[in-house]
Coordinates of C-alpha atoms in Angstrom, one line a residue:
X1 CA 25.6 59.3 -4.2
X2 CA 21.9 58.1 -3.8
X3 CA 21.4 54.6 -1.7
X4 CA 20.0 52.9 -5.1
X5 CA 23.5 53.6 -6.8
X6 CA 25.3 52.5 -3.5
X7 CA 23.1 49.2 -3.2
X8 CA 24.3 48.3 -6.8
X9 CA 28.0 49.1 -6.3
X10 CA 27.6 46.9 -3.1
X11 CA 26.0 43.9 -5.2
X12 CA 28.7 44.3 -7.8
X13 CA 31.6 44.4 -5.4
X14 CA 30.3 41.0 -3.6
X15 CA 30.4 39.6 -7.1
X16 CA 33.3 40.5 -8.0
X17 CA 35.8 40.5 -5.4
X18 CA 33.8 37.5 -3.1
X19 CA 30.8 35.5 -2.9
X20 CA 27.2 36.5 -4.1
X21 CA 24.5 36.3 -1.3
X22 CA 20.6 36.1 -1.8
X23 CA 18.3 36.7 0.7
X24 CA 15.5 34.4 0.9
X25 CA 12.7 35.7 3.2
X26 CA 9.1 35.4 1.9
X27 CA 8.5 31.6 2.3
X28 CA 8.1 31.5 6.0
X29 CA 6.9 33.7 8.8
X30 CA 9.2 32.2 11.1
X31 CA 12.4 31.3 9.0
X32 CA 14.7 33.2 6.3
X33 CA 17.5 31.9 4.5
X34 CA 20.7 33.1 3.1
X35 CA 22.2 31.6 0.2
X36 CA 25.7 32.1 -0.7
X37 CA 27.3 31.3 -3.9
X38 CA 31.1 31.0 -4.4
X39 CA 32.8 33.1 -6.7
X40 CA 33.2 31.9 -10.4
X41 CA 30.0 29.9 -10.0
X42 CA 27.4 32.6 -10.6
X43 CA 26.7 31.9 -14.1
X44 CA 26.9 28.1 -13.8
X45 CA 23.9 25.8 -14.2
X46 CA 25.1 23.9 -11.1
X47 CA 26.2 26.5 -8.5
X48 CA 28.7 25.6 -5.5
X49 CA 27.7 27.6 -2.4
X50 CA 25.8 27.2 1.0
X51 CA 22.5 28.1 2.1
X52 CA 21.8 28.6 5.9
X53 CA 18.1 29.5 7.8
X54 CA 18.0 31.5 10.4
X55 CA 14.9 32.2 12.8
X56 CA 13.1 35.7 11.9
X57 CA 12.6 36.6 15.9
X58 CA 16.3 36.1 16.8
X59 CA 18.4 35.7 13.8
X60 CA 19.7 32.5 15.3
X61 CA 21.4 30.3 12.7
X62 CA 19.7 26.8 13.1
X63 CA 20.8 24.9 9.6
X64 CA 23.8 25.2 7.2
X65 CA 24.0 23.0 4.1
X66 CA 27.2 23.1 1.6
X67 CA 26.7 22.0 -1.9
X68 CA 28.5 21.7 -5.0
X69 CA 25.4 21.7 -7.6
X70 CA 22.6 24.3 -6.2
X71 CA 19.9 24.9 -9.1
X72 CA 17.3 28.0 -8.6
X73 CA 15.6 30.5 -10.6
X74 CA 14.8 34.0 -9.9
X75 CA 11.6 35.8 -10.2
X76 CA 11.0 39.2 -12.2
X77 CA 12.0 40.9 -9.1
X78 CA 15.4 39.0 -8.7
X79 CA 14.3 36.8 -5.8
X80 CA 14.9 33.2 -5.8
X81 CA 11.7 31.4 -6.2
X82 CA 10.4 28.9 -3.6
X83 CA 7.7 26.2 -3.1
X84 CA 8.0 25.2 -7.0
X85 CA 6.9 21.8 -7.1
X86 CA 6.5 20.4 -10.6
X87 CA 6.7 16.6 -10.2
X88 CA 7.9 14.2 -11.3
X89 CA 10.3 15.8 -13.8
X90 CA 9.2 19.9 -13.8
X91 CA 11.0 22.5 -11.7
X92 CA 11.5 22.0 -8.1
X93 CA 13.0 25.0 -6.3
X94 CA 15.7 25.2 -3.4
X95 CA 13.3 25.7 -0.7
X96 CA 10.0 24.1 -0.3
X97 CA 7.9 24.9 2.9
X98 CA 5.0 22.5 3.3
X99 CA 3.2 20.2 5.6
X100 CA 5.0 17.0 5.0
X101 CA 3.8 14.7 7.6
X102 CA -0.1 16.0 7.9
X103 CA 0.1 17.4 11.6
X104 CA -0.7 20.8 10.5
X105 CA 2.5 22.5 10.9
X106 CA 4.8 23.4 7.7
X107 CA 7.9 21.6 7.4
X108 CA 11.1 22.5 5.5
X109 CA 12.9 20.5 2.5
X110 CA 16.3 21.9 1.5
X111 CA 18.3 21.2 -1.8
X112 CA 21.5 19.7 -0.9
X113 CA 22.4 19.0 -4.5
X114 CA 21.5 16.6 -7.5
X115 CA 21.5 13.0 -5.9
X116 CA 18.2 11.6 -6.7
X117 CA 17.8 9.6 -9.9
X118 CA 19.2 10.9 -13.1
X119 CA 21.1 13.7 -11.5
X120 CA 17.6 15.2 -10.3
X121 CA 17.5 17.4 -7.2
X122 CA 17.7 15.9 -4.0
X123 CA 16.5 17.5 -0.7
X124 CA 17.4 17.5 3.5
X125 CA 13.9 17.2 5.2
X126 CA 13.3 19.0 8.6
X127 CA 10.3 18.4 10.5
X128 CA 8.6 21.3 12.3
X129 CA 8.0 20.4 16.2
X130 CA 7.2 22.3 19.5
X131 CA 10.6 22.7 19.9
X132 CA 11.5 23.8 16.1
X133 CA 12.8 22.4 12.9
X134 CA 14.0 18.4 13.5
X135 CA 16.1 16.6 10.8
X136 CA 14.4 13.5 9.5
X137 CA 16.5 10.9 8.1
X138 CA 13.2 8.9 6.9
X139 CA 11.6 11.7 5.1
X140 CA 14.9 12.8 3.8
X141 CA 15.4 9.3 2.2
X142 CA 12.3 9.7 0.1
X143 CA 13.9 12.9 -1.2
X144 CA 17.4 11.2 -2.1
X145 CA 16.4 8.0 -3.7
X146 CA 13.9 8.4 -6.0
X147 CA 13.4 11.0 -8.7
X148 CA 13.3 14.2 -7.1
X149 CA 11.0 15.6 -4.3
X150 CA 8.2 13.4 -3.3
X151 CA 4.5 14.4 -3.9
X152 CA 2.2 15.1 -1.1
X153 CA -1.6 14.1 -1.5
X154 CA -3.4 16.1 1.3
X155 CA -6.7 14.5 0.8
X156 CA -5.6 10.9 1.2
X157 CA -2.9 11.7 3.4
X158 CA -0.5 9.9 1.5
X159 CA 3.3 10.5 0.1
X160 CA 4.1 9.4 -3.4
X161 CA 7.4 8.9 -4.9
X162 CA 8.3 7.6 -8.4
X163 CA 12.1 6.3 -9.5
X164 CA 13.0 4.8 -12.7
X165 CA 15.8 3.1 -14.9
X166 CA 16.2 3.6 -18.5
X167 CA 13.0 3.8 -20.6
X168 CA 11.7 0.6 -19.4
X169 CA 11.3 0.6 -16.0
X170 CA 9.7 2.3 -13.1
X171 CA 8.5 2.2 -9.6
X172 CA 5.7 4.0 -8.0
X173 CA 5.4 4.0 -4.2
X174 CA 3.0 5.0 -1.8
X175 CA 3.7 6.0 1.9
X176 CA 1.4 6.8 4.9
X177 CA 2.7 8.6 7.9
X178 CA 3.0 6.4 10.9
X179 CA 4.8 7.4 14.2
X180 CA 5.9 10.1 12.5
X181 CA 7.7 8.3 9.5
X182 CA 6.6 7.5 6.1
X183 CA 5.8 3.6 6.0
X184 CA 5.4 2.1 2.5
X185 CA 1.8 0.6 1.7
X186 CA 2.0 -0.1 -2.0
X187 CA 4.9 -0.6 -4.3
X188 CA 4.5 -1.0 -8.2
X189 CA 7.0 -2.0 -10.4
X190 CA 6.8 -2.3 -13.9
X191 CA 8.8 -2.9 -17.2
X192 CA 9.5 -4.5 -20.3
X193 CA 10.3 -8.2 -20.5
X194 CA 13.3 -9.0 -22.5
X195 CA 11.1 -11.0 -24.9
X196 CA 9.8 -7.7 -25.7
X197 CA 6.3 -8.9 -25.9
X198 CA 5.0 -8.5 -21.8
X199 CA 5.0 -5.6 -19.8
X200 CA 5.6 -7.2 -16.3
X201 CA 4.5 -5.8 -13.1
X202 CA 5.2 -6.5 -9.3
X203 CA 3.0 -5.1 -6.8
X204 CA 3.6 -5.0 -3.5
X205 CA 0.9 -4.2 -0.6
X206 CA 1.2 -4.2 3.0
X207 CA -1.2 -6.2 4.9
X208 CA -0.3 -5.9 8.8
X209 CA 3.4 -5.7 9.1
X210 CA 4.4 -7.4 6.0
X211 CA 4.5 -6.6 2.5
X212 CA 2.4 -9.3 0.3
X213 CA 3.7 -9.5 -3.3
X214 CA 1.9 -10.4 -6.7
X215 CA 3.3 -10.5 -10.1
X216 CA 1.6 -10.4 -13.3
X217 CA 2.0 -9.3 -16.8
X218 CA 0.3 -7.7 -19.6
X219 CA 1.0 -7.6 -23.4
X220 CA 2.8 -4.4 -24.4
X221 CA 1.0 -1.8 -26.1
X222 CA 3.8 -1.3 -29.0
X223 CA 4.8 -5.0 -29.4
X224 CA 4.3 -5.7 -33.5
X225 CA 2.1 -9.0 -33.5
X226 CA -0.6 -10.5 -35.6
X227 CA -3.4 -12.4 -34.0
X228 CA -4.0 -15.8 -35.5
X229 CA -6.4 -17.4 -33.6
X230 CA -8.4 -16.8 -30.5
X231 CA -11.0 -18.1 -28.3
X232 CA -13.2 -16.6 -25.6
X233 CA -14.6 -18.7 -22.7
X234 CA -17.7 -18.5 -20.4
X235 CA -15.6 -16.9 -17.7
X236 CA -14.6 -14.2 -20.0
X237 CA -11.1 -15.6 -20.1
X238 CA -9.3 -15.7 -23.6
X239 CA -6.8 -17.9 -25.2
X240 CA -4.8 -16.1 -28.0
X241 CA -2.6 -17.4 -30.7
X242 CA 0.0 -14.5 -32.2
X243 CA 2.6 -14.0 -34.6
X244 CA 5.3 -12.0 -33.5
X245 CA 7.2 -9.9 -35.5
X246 CA 9.3 -7.6 -33.4
X247 CA 12.5 -9.7 -33.2
X248 CA 12.1 -13.2 -34.9
X249 CA 9.0 -14.4 -36.6
X250 CA 7.8 -16.9 -34.3
X251 CA 4.6 -18.1 -32.5
X252 CA 3.2 -17.5 -29.0
X253 CA 0.2 -18.4 -26.9
X254 CA -1.3 -16.4 -24.1
X255 CA -4.0 -17.1 -21.7
X256 CA -5.5 -14.0 -20.2
X257 CA -8.2 -13.3 -17.6
X258 CA -11.0 -10.8 -18.2
X259 CA -8.3 -7.7 -17.1
X260 CA -6.2 -9.1 -19.7
X261 CA -3.6 -10.3 -17.1
X262 CA -1.4 -13.1 -18.4
X263 CA -2.3 -16.4 -16.6
X264 CA -0.1 -18.5 -18.7
X265 CA 2.3 -17.5 -21.7
X266 CA 4.1 -20.1 -24.0
X267 CA 6.8 -19.3 -26.6
X268 CA 8.5 -22.5 -27.5
X269 CA 7.7 -25.3 -29.8
X270 CA 4.0 -25.8 -31.7
X271 CA 3.1 -28.6 -33.7
X272 CA 0.2 -27.7 -36.1
X273 CA -2.1 -30.8 -37.6
X274 CA -3.4 -30.0 -41.2
X275 CA -5.9 -32.9 -41.3
X276 CA -7.2 -32.5 -37.8
X277 CA -6.8 -28.7 -37.7
X278 CA -5.3 -28.7 -34.1
X279 CA -2.5 -26.6 -32.7
X280 CA -0.6 -28.5 -30.0
X281 CA 2.1 -27.7 -27.6
X282 CA 3.6 -29.1 -24.2
X283 CA 4.5 -27.0 -21.3
X284 CA 6.4 -28.9 -18.5
X285 CA 4.1 -32.0 -18.1
X286 CA 1.0 -30.5 -19.8
X287 CA -0.4 -30.8 -23.4
X288 CA -2.4 -28.1 -24.7
X289 CA -4.6 -29.3 -27.8
X290 CA -6.3 -26.2 -29.3
X291 CA -8.9 -26.6 -31.4
X292 CA -12.1 -25.1 -33.3
X293 CA -14.1 -25.7 -30.0
X294 CA -11.6 -25.0 -27.5
X295 CA -8.6 -26.5 -25.6
X296 CA -8.2 -30.0 -24.6
X297 CA -5.7 -30.0 -21.7
X298 CA -3.8 -33.2 -20.6
X299 CA -2.3 -33.2 -17.2
X300 CA -0.5 -36.4 -15.7
X301 CA -3.7 -37.3 -13.6
X302 CA -6.6 -36.0 -15.9
X303 CA -8.0 -34.9 -19.1
X304 CA -9.8 -31.4 -19.2
X305 CA -12.1 -30.3 -21.8
X306 CA -12.3 -26.4 -22.1
X307 CA -15.0 -25.5 -24.5
X308 CA -14.9 -22.0 -26.0
X309 CA -18.0 -20.0 -26.4
X310 CA -16.8 -18.0 -29.4
X311 CA -13.7 -18.0 -32.1
X312 CA -12.3 -14.5 -32.6
X313 CA -13.5 -12.6 -35.9
X314 CA -11.4 -13.3 -38.6
X315 CA -9.2 -15.9 -37.0
X316 CA -8.9 -19.2 -38.0
X317 CA -6.4 -22.3 -37.0
X318 CA -6.1 -23.1 -40.7
X319 CA -4.1 -20.0 -41.5
X320 CA -0.9 -21.6 -39.9
X321 CA -0.2 -24.2 -42.8
X322 CA 0.7 -21.3 -45.0
X323 CA 3.1 -20.0 -42.5
X324 CA 6.9 -20.6 -42.4
X325 CA 8.0 -20.1 -38.7
X326 CA 11.0 -20.9 -36.3
X327 CA 8.9 -22.7 -33.6
X328 CA 6.2 -24.1 -35.8
X329 CA 6.4 -27.8 -37.1
X330 CA 3.3 -28.6 -39.7
X331 CA 2.4 -32.0 -39.8

């Protein structure tokens, strides 16, 4: 019986009578891996088994991870693919061997299951050192609490993560490595507001030892609205009155800066005076009167006349007199 046939029979016997083993040997000059899949899980999408990492020089076992849900792909030669990292939602291989902490030494990420967001792949991270691989709880957290494996940017020497909840909330974080630990430098969260009109952002940036938070909002791109009246001011800020159609037919006001960030939004009661052609609303203790020339702002202490430099094309306050809206009173 030739050697090829013997090898086939051995592999078949292992598959039938016990566990299926794969040798993973081409990802590193220092280490090899042995993946053992429990009997009965060979054809499952999520495979129960164990992965062990050995030193190539003396065959010493240094890492062992058990999982109920390994996933992997085989190449055309029947070998397990390694160092596959398609982010954020693409394929991620069972072993990723790269420099994660920018010290010039390749580190090791080993899949331990599907514990990241939306039942995505998760990893245990081991950093290479002069004395060998050392488990890093801090780097492992980045490969557990977000969506799959983190992304390395070698040009900026930063690490990027992403996580989400449903269709409408996302978080993007950027880390730098300090003291061999990833430190969050910038975190951006964005989500659709319950009003269905705005997309709200929370930005946190590290200043010294603290994260400084800033909140701002923009109009969403998909909101069903009609521009009723708009004014532009000398400082390039704008006031826009919209008719919202998405949920209930109502009027709302926004005041935005030159970058379209919303500085003030109002959705409650409006009064339109047909004779004066003015639109008025009161927000807390401040009254705003919109007219053809600008906005008159009455505060408890002073009156401010904000003169506009232009009126929006094809917009007019007089069009309000023909509308029946839930939050608009016409006098």
